[in-house]
mmCIF file of C-alpha atoms and ligand atoms in Angstrom:
data_model
loop_
_atom_site.group_PDB
_atom_site.id
_atom_site.type_symbol
_atom_site.label_atom_id
_atom_site.label_comp_id
_atom_site.label_asym_id
_atom_site.label_seq_id
_atom_site.Cartn_x
_atom_site.Cartn_y
_atom_site.Cartn_z
ATOM 1 C CA UNK F 1 -88.733 175.717 9.586
ATOM 2 C CA UNK F 2 -88.618 179.403 8.731
ATOM 3 C CA UNK F 3 -85.740 180.687 6.672
ATOM 4 C CA UNK F 4 -83.014 182.515 8.580
ATOM 5 C CA UNK F 5 -83.462 186.238 8.397
ATOM 6 C CA UNK F 6 -80.677 188.308 6.930
ATOM 7 C CA UNK F 7 -80.228 192.071 6.844
ATOM 8 C CA UNK F 8 -77.834 194.139 4.789
ATOM 9 C CA UNK F 9 -77.567 197.758 3.717
ATOM 10 C CA UNK F 10 -75.772 199.878 1.171
ATOM 11 C CA UNK F 11 -75.086 203.616 1.229
ATOM 12 C CA UNK F 12 -76.436 205.862 -1.525
ATOM 13 C CA UNK F 13 -73.230 207.841 -1.666
ATOM 14 C CA UNK F 14 -72.401 207.657 -5.388
ATOM 15 C CA UNK F 15 -74.180 208.211 -8.696
ATOM 16 C CA UNK F 16 -73.522 204.606 -9.641
ATOM 17 C CA UNK F 17 -72.507 201.397 -7.955
ATOM 18 C CA UNK F 18 -69.201 199.996 -9.164
ATOM 19 C CA UNK F 19 -68.325 196.479 -10.172
ATOM 20 C CA UNK F 20 -66.850 195.789 -6.716
ATOM 21 C CA UNK F 21 -70.169 196.666 -5.063
ATOM 22 C CA UNK F 22 -71.957 194.262 -7.358
ATOM 23 C CA UNK F 23 -69.545 191.325 -7.246
ATOM 24 C CA UNK F 24 -68.688 191.763 -3.558
ATOM 25 C CA UNK F 25 -72.133 192.545 -2.169
ATOM 26 C CA UNK F 26 -75.221 192.899 -4.345
ATOM 27 C CA UNK F 27 -74.698 189.657 -6.240
ATOM 28 C CA UNK F 28 -74.805 187.828 -2.907
ATOM 29 C CA UNK F 29 -77.931 189.699 -1.891
ATOM 30 C CA UNK F 30 -79.607 188.409 -5.029
ATOM 31 C CA UNK F 31 -78.596 184.827 -4.192
ATOM 32 C CA UNK F 32 -79.706 185.131 -0.548
ATOM 33 C CA UNK F 33 -83.256 185.939 -1.656
ATOM 34 C CA UNK F 34 -83.620 182.244 -2.474
ATOM 35 C CA UNK F 35 -82.439 180.861 0.864
ATOM 36 C CA UNK F 36 -83.184 183.590 3.401
ATOM 37 C CA UNK F 37 -85.865 185.934 4.625
ATOM 38 C CA UNK F 38 -83.936 188.900 3.294
ATOM 39 C CA UNK F 39 -84.185 192.586 4.292
ATOM 40 C CA UNK F 40 -82.177 195.040 2.209
ATOM 41 C CA UNK F 41 -81.979 198.688 2.894
ATOM 42 C CA UNK F 42 -80.603 201.782 1.193
ATOM 43 C CA UNK F 43 -79.085 203.417 4.249
ATOM 44 C CA UNK F 44 -79.602 207.110 3.625
ATOM 45 C CA UNK F 45 -79.395 208.003 7.333
ATOM 46 C CA UNK F 46 -75.810 206.806 7.198
ATOM 47 C CA UNK F 47 -75.095 208.964 4.162
ATOM 48 C CA UNK F 48 -75.355 212.295 5.991
ATOM 49 C CA UNK F 49 -72.586 211.814 8.544
ATOM 50 C CA UNK F 50 -69.893 213.657 6.594
ATOM 51 C CA UNK F 51 -71.778 216.520 4.986
ATOM 52 C CA UNK F 52 -73.832 216.113 1.826
ATOM 53 C CA UNK F 53 -75.951 217.803 -0.812
ATOM 54 C CA UNK F 54 -79.727 217.225 -0.300
ATOM 55 C CA UNK F 55 -80.657 217.076 -4.010
ATOM 56 C CA UNK F 56 -77.799 214.688 -4.720
ATOM 57 C CA UNK F 57 -78.745 212.470 -1.786
ATOM 58 C CA UNK F 58 -82.366 212.257 -2.935
ATOM 59 C CA UNK F 59 -81.263 211.400 -6.472
ATOM 60 C CA UNK F 60 -78.671 208.855 -5.340
ATOM 61 C CA UNK F 61 -81.114 207.112 -3.051
ATOM 62 C CA UNK F 62 -83.472 206.573 -5.997
ATOM 63 C CA UNK F 63 -80.655 205.551 -8.319
ATOM 64 C CA UNK F 64 -79.396 203.075 -5.734
ATOM 65 C CA UNK F 65 -82.810 201.488 -5.334
ATOM 66 C CA UNK F 66 -83.311 201.356 -9.110
ATOM 67 C CA UNK F 67 -79.931 199.677 -9.568
ATOM 68 C CA UNK F 68 -80.635 197.107 -6.863
ATOM 69 C CA UNK F 69 -83.857 196.196 -8.646
ATOM 70 C CA UNK F 70 -82.099 196.159 -12.013
ATOM 71 C CA UNK F 71 -79.383 193.879 -10.614
ATOM 72 C CA UNK F 72 -81.927 191.306 -9.526
ATOM 73 C CA UNK F 73 -83.484 192.149 -6.180
ATOM 74 C CA UNK F 74 -87.085 191.098 -6.463
ATOM 75 C CA UNK F 75 -89.558 192.866 -4.155
ATOM 76 C CA UNK F 76 -91.653 189.683 -4.219
ATOM 77 C CA UNK F 77 -88.777 187.713 -2.738
ATOM 78 C CA UNK F 78 -87.111 190.204 -0.407
ATOM 79 C CA UNK F 79 -87.952 193.346 1.507
ATOM 80 C CA UNK F 80 -86.246 196.316 -0.133
ATOM 81 C CA UNK F 81 -86.650 199.696 1.516
ATOM 82 C CA UNK F 82 -85.090 203.053 2.253
ATOM 83 C CA UNK F 83 -83.868 203.477 5.830
ATOM 84 C CA UNK F 84 -85.325 206.958 6.409
ATOM 85 C CA UNK F 85 -88.783 205.679 5.442
ATOM 86 C CA UNK F 86 -88.757 203.595 8.619
ATOM 87 C CA UNK F 87 -88.492 205.998 11.581
ATOM 88 C CA UNK F 88 -87.892 203.138 14.018
ATOM 89 C CA UNK F 89 -84.220 203.053 12.957
ATOM 90 C CA UNK F 90 -83.515 206.447 14.478
ATOM 91 C CA UNK F 91 -85.757 205.726 17.466
ATOM 92 C CA UNK F 92 -84.027 202.481 18.403
ATOM 93 C CA UNK F 93 -80.656 204.066 17.605
ATOM 94 C CA UNK F 94 -81.229 206.576 20.398
ATOM 95 C CA UNK F 95 -82.121 203.873 22.910
ATOM 96 C CA UNK F 96 -79.039 201.847 22.008
ATOM 97 C CA UNK F 97 -76.810 204.922 22.243
ATOM 98 C CA UNK F 98 -77.875 205.151 25.879
ATOM 99 C CA UNK F 99 -76.508 201.705 26.687
ATOM 100 C CA UNK F 100 -73.272 202.166 24.716
ATOM 101 C CA UNK F 101 -70.183 203.184 26.640
ATOM 102 C CA UNK F 102 -68.439 206.296 25.367
ATOM 103 C CA UNK F 103 -65.122 204.480 25.486
ATOM 104 C CA UNK F 104 -66.645 201.459 23.797
ATOM 105 C CA UNK F 105 -67.799 203.580 20.848
ATOM 106 C CA UNK F 106 -64.430 205.298 20.807
ATOM 107 C CA UNK F 107 -62.697 202.026 20.085
ATOM 108 C CA UNK F 108 -64.277 201.689 16.642
ATOM 109 C CA UNK F 109 -61.362 201.561 14.227
ATOM 110 C CA UNK F 110 -63.348 202.849 11.257
ATOM 111 C CA UNK F 111 -64.253 206.029 13.141
ATOM 112 C CA UNK F 112 -60.641 206.555 14.130
ATOM 113 C CA UNK F 113 -59.552 206.176 10.492
ATOM 114 C CA UNK F 114 -62.255 208.354 8.969
ATOM 115 C CA UNK F 115 -62.098 211.083 11.580
ATOM 116 C CA UNK F 116 -58.321 211.223 11.355
ATOM 117 C CA UNK F 117 -58.594 211.767 7.608
ATOM 118 C CA UNK F 118 -61.264 214.462 7.898
ATOM 119 C CA UNK F 119 -60.858 216.034 11.322
ATOM 120 C CA UNK F 120 -62.590 219.279 10.247
ATOM 121 C CA UNK F 121 -65.800 217.619 9.084
ATOM 122 C CA UNK F 122 -66.068 214.841 11.645
ATOM 123 C CA UNK F 123 -69.495 214.780 13.271
ATOM 124 C CA UNK F 124 -71.088 213.156 16.291
ATOM 125 C CA UNK F 125 -73.159 211.215 13.737
ATOM 126 C CA UNK F 126 -70.051 209.628 12.300
ATOM 127 C CA UNK F 127 -69.056 208.681 15.849
ATOM 128 C CA UNK F 128 -72.401 207.062 16.678
ATOM 129 C CA UNK F 129 -72.962 205.543 13.231
ATOM 130 C CA UNK F 130 -72.134 201.980 14.403
ATOM 131 C CA UNK F 131 -74.906 202.313 17.010
ATOM 132 C CA UNK F 132 -77.422 203.239 14.330
ATOM 133 C CA UNK F 133 -76.135 200.276 12.359
ATOM 134 C CA UNK F 134 -76.832 198.078 15.393
ATOM 135 C CA UNK F 135 -80.401 199.402 15.382
ATOM 136 C CA UNK F 136 -80.715 198.603 11.659
ATOM 137 C CA UNK F 137 -79.899 194.980 12.373
ATOM 138 C CA UNK F 138 -81.663 194.434 15.710
ATOM 139 C CA UNK F 139 -84.966 195.986 14.585
ATOM 140 C CA UNK F 140 -85.449 193.076 12.190
ATOM 141 C CA UNK F 141 -84.326 190.368 14.606
ATOM 142 C CA UNK F 142 -81.810 189.379 11.944
ATOM 143 C CA UNK F 143 -80.201 185.983 12.464
ATOM 144 C CA UNK F 144 -77.364 186.694 10.091
ATOM 145 C CA UNK F 145 -75.544 189.682 8.697
ATOM 146 C CA UNK F 146 -73.190 189.339 5.726
ATOM 147 C CA UNK F 147 -70.005 191.125 6.701
ATOM 148 C CA UNK F 148 -66.692 191.908 5.162
ATOM 149 C CA UNK F 149 -63.578 192.388 7.267
ATOM 150 C CA UNK F 150 -64.202 196.142 7.636
ATOM 151 C CA UNK F 151 -67.574 195.604 9.319
ATOM 152 C CA UNK F 152 -66.603 192.883 11.763
ATOM 153 C CA UNK F 153 -65.979 195.187 14.690
ATOM 154 C CA UNK F 154 -69.319 196.911 14.161
ATOM 155 C CA UNK F 155 -71.165 193.616 14.178
ATOM 156 C CA UNK F 156 -69.359 192.683 17.412
ATOM 157 C CA UNK F 157 -70.669 195.938 18.910
ATOM 158 C CA UNK F 158 -74.173 195.066 17.709
ATOM 159 C CA UNK F 159 -73.965 191.669 19.378
ATOM 160 C CA UNK F 160 -72.665 193.212 22.626
ATOM 161 C CA UNK F 161 -75.463 195.777 22.673
ATOM 162 C CA UNK F 162 -78.123 193.158 22.001
ATOM 163 C CA UNK F 163 -76.810 190.948 24.766
ATOM 164 C CA UNK F 164 -76.549 193.867 27.193
ATOM 165 C CA UNK F 165 -80.066 195.052 26.447
ATOM 166 C CA UNK F 166 -81.492 191.546 26.822
ATOM 167 C CA UNK F 167 -79.687 191.038 30.143
ATOM 168 C CA UNK F 168 -80.757 194.375 31.604
ATOM 169 C CA UNK F 169 -84.289 194.647 30.299
ATOM 170 C CA UNK F 170 -85.397 191.153 29.323
ATOM 171 C CA UNK F 171 -85.062 189.188 26.100
ATOM 172 C CA UNK F 172 -85.828 191.575 23.269
ATOM 173 C CA UNK F 173 -83.339 191.065 20.469
ATOM 174 C CA UNK F 174 -82.015 188.156 18.433
ATOM 175 C CA UNK F 175 -78.224 188.024 18.622
ATOM 176 C CA UNK F 176 -77.094 188.251 14.988
ATOM 177 C CA UNK F 177 -74.311 186.042 13.705
ATOM 178 C CA UNK F 178 -71.803 187.095 11.079
ATOM 179 C CA UNK F 179 -72.499 185.440 7.768
ATOM 180 C CA UNK F 180 -69.275 184.777 5.982
ATOM 181 C CA UNK F 181 -69.900 184.559 2.276
ATOM 182 C CA UNK F 182 -68.043 181.734 0.628
ATOM 183 C CA UNK F 183 -67.045 183.062 -2.715
ATOM 184 C CA UNK F 184 -67.202 186.778 -2.387
ATOM 185 C CA UNK F 185 -65.080 188.287 -5.087
ATOM 186 C CA UNK F 186 -62.680 190.977 -3.926
ATOM 187 C CA UNK F 187 -62.277 193.310 -6.867
ATOM 188 C CA UNK F 188 -59.247 195.544 -7.091
ATOM 189 C CA UNK F 189 -58.553 198.849 -8.797
ATOM 190 C CA UNK F 190 -57.791 198.530 -12.508
ATOM 191 C CA UNK F 191 -54.997 201.087 -12.307
ATOM 192 C CA UNK F 192 -53.679 200.090 -8.900
ATOM 193 C CA UNK F 193 -54.433 196.373 -8.631
ATOM 194 C CA UNK F 194 -53.198 196.052 -5.056
ATOM 195 C CA UNK F 195 -55.869 198.496 -3.814
ATOM 196 C CA UNK F 196 -59.557 197.617 -3.651
ATOM 197 C CA UNK F 197 -61.854 199.027 -6.287
ATOM 198 C CA UNK F 198 -63.564 201.870 -4.448
ATOM 199 C CA UNK F 199 -65.592 204.962 -5.220
ATOM 200 C CA UNK F 200 -62.838 206.931 -3.496
ATOM 201 C CA UNK F 201 -60.297 205.619 -6.040
ATOM 202 C CA UNK F 202 -57.472 207.954 -6.964
ATOM 203 C CA UNK F 203 -58.112 207.529 -10.711
ATOM 204 C CA UNK F 204 -61.555 207.297 -12.329
ATOM 205 C CA UNK F 205 -60.015 204.789 -14.722
ATOM 206 C CA UNK F 206 -59.510 202.364 -11.851
ATOM 207 C CA UNK F 207 -63.201 201.673 -11.343
ATOM 208 C CA UNK F 208 -65.984 200.366 -13.554
ATOM 209 C CA UNK F 209 -69.188 202.221 -12.765
ATOM 210 C CA UNK F 210 -72.250 200.199 -13.664
ATOM 211 C CA UNK F 211 -74.040 203.228 -15.087
ATOM 212 C CA UNK F 212 -71.212 204.794 -17.083
ATOM 213 C CA UNK F 213 -71.046 204.614 -20.864
ATOM 214 C CA UNK F 214 -70.216 200.951 -21.626
ATOM 215 C CA UNK F 215 -67.674 202.101 -24.222
ATOM 216 C CA UNK F 216 -65.850 203.848 -21.419
ATOM 217 C CA UNK F 217 -65.898 200.652 -19.333
ATOM 218 C CA UNK F 218 -64.479 198.718 -22.275
ATOM 219 C CA UNK F 219 -61.684 201.267 -22.594
ATOM 220 C CA UNK F 220 -60.870 201.016 -18.912
ATOM 221 C CA UNK F 221 -60.616 197.226 -19.101
ATOM 222 C CA UNK F 222 -58.374 197.455 -22.152
ATOM 223 C CA UNK F 223 -56.065 199.912 -20.431
ATOM 224 C CA UNK F 224 -56.038 198.110 -17.080
ATOM 225 C CA UNK F 225 -52.610 197.831 -15.515
ATOM 226 C CA UNK F 226 -51.331 194.330 -16.072
ATOM 227 C CA UNK F 227 -48.197 192.747 -14.831
ATOM 228 C CA UNK F 228 -44.787 192.058 -16.216
ATOM 229 C CA UNK F 229 -44.419 188.818 -18.138
ATOM 230 C CA UNK F 230 -46.975 187.708 -20.684
ATOM 231 C CA UNK F 231 -48.371 184.509 -19.392
ATOM 232 C CA UNK F 232 -51.957 184.516 -18.143
ATOM 233 C CA UNK F 233 -51.705 183.074 -14.649
ATOM 234 C CA UNK F 234 -53.747 183.461 -11.501
ATOM 235 C CA UNK F 235 -51.320 184.762 -8.888
ATOM 236 C CA UNK F 236 -52.657 187.512 -6.619
ATOM 237 C CA UNK F 237 -49.231 188.203 -5.184
ATOM 238 C CA UNK F 238 -47.138 188.496 -8.340
ATOM 239 C CA UNK F 239 -49.830 189.141 -10.925
ATOM 240 C CA UNK F 240 -52.511 191.151 -9.121
ATOM 241 C CA UNK F 241 -53.661 192.926 -12.284
ATOM 242 C CA UNK F 242 -54.233 189.816 -14.389
ATOM 243 C CA UNK F 243 -55.676 187.963 -11.413
ATOM 244 C CA UNK F 244 -58.209 190.744 -10.890
ATOM 245 C CA UNK F 245 -59.279 190.575 -14.543
ATOM 246 C CA UNK F 246 -59.667 186.803 -14.241
ATOM 247 C CA UNK F 247 -61.729 187.217 -11.070
ATOM 248 C CA UNK F 248 -64.086 189.668 -12.757
ATOM 249 C CA UNK F 249 -64.305 187.485 -15.857
ATOM 250 C CA UNK F 250 -65.086 184.333 -13.869
ATOM 251 C CA UNK F 251 -67.664 186.069 -11.683
ATOM 252 C CA UNK F 252 -69.545 187.659 -14.579
ATOM 253 C CA UNK F 253 -69.616 184.493 -16.690
ATOM 254 C CA UNK F 254 -70.140 181.936 -13.885
ATOM 255 C CA UNK F 255 -67.038 180.107 -15.002
ATOM 256 C CA UNK F 256 -64.118 178.943 -12.932
ATOM 257 C CA UNK F 257 -60.679 180.515 -13.009
ATOM 258 C CA UNK F 258 -59.291 177.138 -14.130
ATOM 259 C CA UNK F 259 -61.599 177.060 -17.136
ATOM 260 C CA UNK F 260 -60.423 180.534 -18.079
ATOM 261 C CA UNK F 261 -56.762 179.611 -17.633
ATOM 262 C CA UNK F 262 -57.276 176.715 -19.970
ATOM 263 C CA UNK F 263 -59.046 178.911 -22.527
ATOM 264 C CA UNK F 264 -56.277 181.511 -22.474
ATOM 265 C CA UNK F 265 -53.317 179.152 -22.386
ATOM 266 C CA UNK F 266 -50.695 180.416 -24.797
ATOM 267 C CA UNK F 267 -52.610 183.650 -25.459
ATOM 268 C CA UNK F 268 -51.723 187.168 -24.381
ATOM 269 C CA UNK F 269 -53.093 189.866 -22.081
ATOM 270 C CA UNK F 270 -54.566 191.695 -25.080
ATOM 271 C CA UNK F 271 -56.891 188.799 -25.904
ATOM 272 C CA UNK F 272 -58.016 188.481 -22.319
ATOM 273 C CA UNK F 273 -58.744 192.191 -22.023
ATOM 274 C CA UNK F 274 -60.573 192.363 -25.323
ATOM 275 C CA UNK F 275 -62.850 189.477 -24.372
ATOM 276 C CA UNK F 276 -63.413 190.730 -20.850
ATOM 277 C CA UNK F 277 -64.288 194.183 -22.165
ATOM 278 C CA UNK F 278 -67.032 192.509 -24.198
ATOM 279 C CA UNK F 279 -68.241 190.510 -21.205
ATOM 280 C CA UNK F 280 -68.468 193.650 -19.085
ATOM 281 C CA UNK F 281 -70.317 195.572 -21.796
ATOM 282 C CA UNK F 282 -72.798 192.708 -22.241
ATOM 283 C CA UNK F 283 -73.330 192.636 -18.489
ATOM 284 C CA UNK F 284 -73.881 196.362 -17.920
ATOM 285 C CA UNK F 285 -76.063 197.086 -20.934
ATOM 286 C CA UNK F 286 -79.239 195.359 -19.719
ATOM 287 C CA UNK F 287 -78.569 196.538 -16.164
ATOM 288 C CA UNK F 288 -78.508 200.106 -17.464
ATOM 289 C CA UNK F 289 -81.676 199.570 -19.454
ATOM 290 C CA UNK F 290 -83.536 198.199 -16.466
ATOM 291 C CA UNK F 291 -82.208 200.937 -14.176
ATOM 292 C CA UNK F 292 -83.343 203.571 -16.660
ATOM 293 C CA UNK F 293 -86.779 201.985 -16.877
ATOM 294 C CA UNK F 294 -87.189 202.225 -13.094
ATOM 295 C CA UNK F 295 -85.993 205.832 -13.056
ATOM 296 C CA UNK F 296 -88.285 206.800 -15.908
ATOM 297 C CA UNK F 297 -91.306 205.551 -14.004
ATOM 298 C CA UNK F 298 -90.949 207.353 -10.677
ATOM 299 C CA UNK F 299 -94.504 206.525 -9.628
ATOM 300 C CA UNK F 300 -93.751 202.816 -9.877
ATOM 301 C CA UNK F 301 -90.423 203.095 -8.047
ATOM 302 C CA UNK F 302 -92.106 205.100 -5.262
ATOM 303 C CA UNK F 303 -94.717 202.397 -4.958
ATOM 304 C CA UNK F 304 -92.169 199.586 -4.782
ATOM 305 C CA UNK F 305 -90.291 201.464 -2.055
ATOM 306 C CA UNK F 306 -93.474 202.335 -0.177
ATOM 307 C CA UNK F 307 -94.502 198.676 -0.121
ATOM 308 C CA UNK F 308 -90.987 197.743 1.036
ATOM 309 C CA UNK F 309 -91.116 200.324 3.828
ATOM 310 C CA UNK F 310 -94.516 199.050 4.916
ATOM 311 C CA UNK F 311 -93.244 195.470 5.104
ATOM 312 C CA UNK F 312 -90.171 196.631 7.017
ATOM 313 C CA UNK F 313 -92.197 198.731 9.444
ATOM 314 C CA UNK F 314 -94.477 195.831 10.223
ATOM 315 C CA UNK F 315 -91.457 194.100 11.755
ATOM 316 C CA UNK F 316 -89.578 197.146 13.040
ATOM 317 C CA UNK F 317 -92.534 198.611 14.911
ATOM 318 C CA UNK F 318 -93.116 195.375 16.827
ATOM 319 C CA UNK F 319 -89.467 195.228 17.889
ATOM 320 C CA UNK F 320 -89.363 198.881 18.876
ATOM 321 C CA UNK F 321 -92.642 198.539 20.804
ATOM 322 C CA UNK F 322 -91.202 195.626 22.745
ATOM 323 C CA UNK F 323 -87.954 197.499 23.414
ATOM 324 C CA UNK F 324 -89.837 200.604 24.592
ATOM 325 C CA UNK F 325 -92.039 198.525 26.832
ATOM 326 C CA UNK F 326 -89.064 196.725 28.338
ATOM 327 C CA UNK F 327 -87.166 199.901 29.173
ATOM 328 C CA UNK F 328 -90.173 201.489 30.841
ATOM 329 C CA UNK F 329 -91.739 203.778 28.195
HETATM 330 P P1 ADP T 1 -66.653 201.818 -1.538
HETATM 331 O O1 ADP T 1 -65.447 201.067 -1.051
HETATM 332 O O2 ADP T 1 -66.635 202.055 -2.975
HETATM 333 O O3 ADP T 1 -66.901 203.036 -0.692
HETATM 334 P P2 ADP T 1 -68.746 200.709 0.022
HETATM 335 O O4 ADP T 1 -67.869 200.769 1.220
HETATM 336 O O5 ADP T 1 -69.895 201.649 -0.053
HETATM 337 O O6 ADP T 1 -67.858 200.836 -1.292
HETATM 338 O O7 ADP T 1 -69.246 199.220 -0.102
HETATM 339 C C1 ADP T 1 -70.553 198.784 -0.369
HETATM 340 C C2 ADP T 1 -70.528 197.283 -0.442
HETATM 341 O O8 ADP T 1 -69.726 196.849 -1.564
HETATM 342 C C3 ADP T 1 -69.897 196.626 0.787
HETATM 343 O O9 ADP T 1 -70.611 195.444 1.080
HETATM 344 C C4 ADP T 1 -68.494 196.293 0.348
HETATM 345 O O10 ADP T 1 -67.961 195.181 1.034
HETATM 346 C C5 ADP T 1 -68.674 195.999 -1.136
HETATM 347 N N1 ADP T 1 -67.472 196.354 -1.876
HETATM 348 C C6 ADP T 1 -67.006 197.606 -2.070
HETATM 349 N N2 ADP T 1 -65.891 197.602 -2.820
HETATM 350 C C7 ADP T 1 -65.630 196.295 -3.106
HETATM 351 C C8 ADP T 1 -64.600 195.623 -3.845
HETATM 352 N N3 ADP T 1 -63.625 196.302 -4.451
HETATM 353 N N4 ADP T 1 -64.637 194.282 -3.946
HETATM 354 C C9 ADP T 1 -65.630 193.588 -3.340
HETATM 355 N N5 ADP T 1 -66.619 194.151 -2.621
HETATM 356 C C10 ADP T 1 -66.633 195.489 -2.498
HETATM 357 NA NA1 NA T 2 -66.110 202.330 1.827
#
């Protein structure tokens, strides 16, 4: 039996991924290569909905792809590509926008949040972004889509659109199911451990960027906000800071929280931070080296991405052709 197909994307909106992106998303992508027919995409079309700088976007798209490769995506075992290299995304996006109700799109909570925060720069693209995301998924006939809480509503929309299209125009799309990842680490901000680690963090010291100077990362870990008391316990409610450090530690070393608790019994926060700082440095160093190697050989990176786009288009063009045919083009 063929492996289930999975699709996931990440935006090239920062100069570096952060530890939350890796432990919450990319690490799972790497694992899914072994069990799934995996399609991964750097979603640059989604990165222009709020205004952007062209040179920075181009650079960040390449850096994102280089980091994904450095973190373990293997072009022999997955299809890695850049969204704008596959024109079918925008083409199917248009078709799907014509079967989406205006009110239906208006119910997307993420749009309401983002547009409320940036009313002056809100675009029609930001409004229709979930429809383009539906196209991203349906083009590949994905069986499964890994989703966090914040993307659930968008995947529901994707499923509704697929069903609607199939009912009106004949079976065209696979209805994708949400793929709930079992042990996805939720990483929180080092300075504000009740908030998620995010590139829009209020303090740069709250996030570990994979491509920053490792000495800086070590410093950030050592000055992470910890909790009152001294005992090293895992308690997200009362000790969110220490719990976050334990989560990162366990995830990067493939050990369990219980093993760590045993190791640090009777020891203080300082010991934990010092050791974790070392673990983080040892993790990022080779990732940085590999990322640099990809960026220093642009011809090779271009080739990897061109092959990925070709593999993606082979699937996407068939789906789009079928969809066009079924709607009467
Ligand atoms: P950010 O919140 O920094 O803007 P994105 O929204 O671009 O990050 O997220 C990219 C991917 O990384 C998503 O799959 C998201 O679920 C995951 N991710 C982002 N931040 C974290 C975090 N703090 N912990 C776990 N996963 C995260
Ligand atoms: Na985000």
